[in-house]
Amino acid sequence: MSDDSSNPPYGILKGMKDVLPKDEKYWRTMYEKAQELADAYHYGRIETPVLERKELFTSSVGEDTDIVNKEMYEFEDNGGNEVVLKPENTASVARSFVSHGMRVDSKPKKMWYWDQFYRYEQPQSGRFRRFHQFGCESFGVKEPVVEAELINMMYTFFSELGLETKIHINNIGSPEDRENYIVELEGYLKSKKSYLSEHSKEKLESNPLRILDSKQEEDQPIIEEAPQIIDWIEEESKQYMMDVVEYLDKLEIPYTLDSTLVRGLDYYNDTVFEFFEPGREDKAQSALGGGGRYDSLTKQLGDKEEMPAAGFSIGLERVLKALRRKEQEEDFELEEVNQNNVFFAQLGEDSRKQALNLIDKLRQEGLFVDHNLGKKSLRDQLELADEQGAEYSLILGQKETKNGEVIIRDMDSGDQRTVAQKNVVEEVRELVD
Ligand code: AMP
């Protein structure tokens, strides 16, 4: 039986959401900000297919992660390939980097994406089965300035949207450091097993690192006393972290060094970071975004040698929610985008026939024009104009049609004047500018 039987037969699947016109101002504002930043930092856009081979994620994100072993939408395609709906993009972008031989391109090779992802999770607040991310990946350079710049980009994205954020940062060392640390951590956690939450007990065998991310109350004292990765990483990694945060200090970006932050995916090494809303740092499923360094990923995916790389991704549904919360709690309102500032109303058969030509001319000039040529009464049409927040209505009656004129009505004051149709584009342009 389906786990979704409470939904009507043609209803949307559990945990999935449509993106609706009513939320356009949020989506458009976030997209424009992302694009603006990507351009300013000289990132090129990449789009990878929504379907990828399952193997891509099992061998990079890791078999023992929730994302891979519990949450992938997987099936066999018509050709017998085991495929999955992308649960994340770093592995796909790295796959594309390798398959297009981008290692010979000039470095850093910087790419950004805006995409949708699928994870078969237990849906809850801020956690869906389909969600969107804006992300950036930078290949080719291992220097602290790369992470500093990625963090700066994220920080700017949020602050320019009006959102305050708290940054947590850590260094998890090399894969070998991590392996040694995990052995120590596992030993420690096993000695405390009977005090751990049920969820963490399950993780003990498969991915003990993830226990450090647990938000269960009973796990907290155990996590506090746990061995810390900082004691297991090489001097070089410690210095690397200090160099990253020195840049952040210079950029006046506040951060917290968080030794429990591990971002349990297998491909990370050294720097990892996450962004939270202030006051929501301890809430499960509340990170707005995160990222880190992944120097071995392209090699794991078949490239000849290692290629240093780092990147981030931002969860857009969570950003949207944060923007909405800010609108509710503060004196803040995100501006509507591209509201139609002109409504075109007509009266009579001849006018209606002439209307589309005029509307077309106005639109070609970049004006946002709406109409409802199906309505006959002027009153109904003006009511609609009002509802849509139009600044001006253009009215084409029988007399105006005959005389080659059109009426411009200021919707706020109700003032009207008649202008020649041949001048209407310039007249309206002047008004709305
Ligand atoms: P991750 O790389 O898994 O940490 O994901 C990066 C960001 O994507 C997170 O910080 C969230 O903001 C967002 N995200 C991850 N999974 C989901 C989900 N199931 N639903 C909504 N947003 C998500």
Coordinates of C-alpha atoms and ligand atoms in Angstrom, one line a residue, residues 67 71 87-88 119 121 124 126-133 210 263 265 267-268 274-275 285-291 313-319, ligand 1:
I67 CA 20.5 10.6 1.6
E71 CA 16.1 8.8 0.7
P87 CA 19.2 14.2 -4.3
E88 CA 21.9 16.9 -4.5
R119 CA 14.7 13.1 -1.2
E121 CA 12.3 12.0 3.7
Q124 CA 8.0 18.1 8.1
G126 CA 11.4 22.9 6.3
R127 CA 11.9 19.3 4.9
F128 CA 10.2 18.3 1.7
R129 CA 10.5 15.5 -0.8
R130 CA 11.1 18.0 -3.6
F131 CA 13.0 21.2 -2.9
H132 CA 15.1 23.8 -4.7
Q133 CA 18.7 24.9 -4.1
R210 CA 25.9 11.9 12.2
R263 CA 28.1 17.5 7.4
L265 CA 28.6 13.3 3.5
Y267 CA 33.1 13.5 0.0
Y268 CA 33.9 16.5 2.3
E274 CA 26.5 26.0 7.6
F275 CA 24.2 29.0 7.8
Q285 CA 16.0 21.0 9.9
S286 CA 16.8 24.7 10.2
A287 CA 20.0 25.2 8.3
L288 CA 19.4 27.6 5.4
G289 CA 22.4 26.2 3.6
G290 CA 25.8 24.8 3.9
G291 CA 28.9 23.7 2.1
S313 CA 24.1 25.1 -1.6
I314 CA 21.2 27.1 -0.2
G315 CA 17.8 25.6 0.5
L316 CA 15.3 28.0 -1.2
E317 CA 12.1 26.8 0.4
R318 CA 13.7 27.6 3.8
V319 CA 14.9 31.0 2.6
Ligands
AMP1 P1 22.5 19.6 2.5 O1 23.6 19.7 1.5 O2 21.8 18.3 2.6 O3 22.8 20.2 3.8 O4 21.4 20.6 1.9 C1 21.7 22.0 1.8 C2 20.5 22.8 2.1 O5 19.4 22.4 1.3 C3 20.0 22.6 3.6 O6 20.7 23.5 4.4 C4 18.6 23.0 3.4 O7 18.4 24.4 3.5 C5 18.2 22.5 2.1 N1 17.5 21.2 2.2 C6 18.1 20.0 2.3 N2 17.2 19.0 2.3 C7 16.0 19.6 2.2 C8 14.6 19.1 2.2 N3 14.4 17.8 2.3 N4 13.6 20.0 2.1 C9 13.9 21.3 2.0 N5 15.2 21.8 2.0 C10 16.2 21.0 2.1

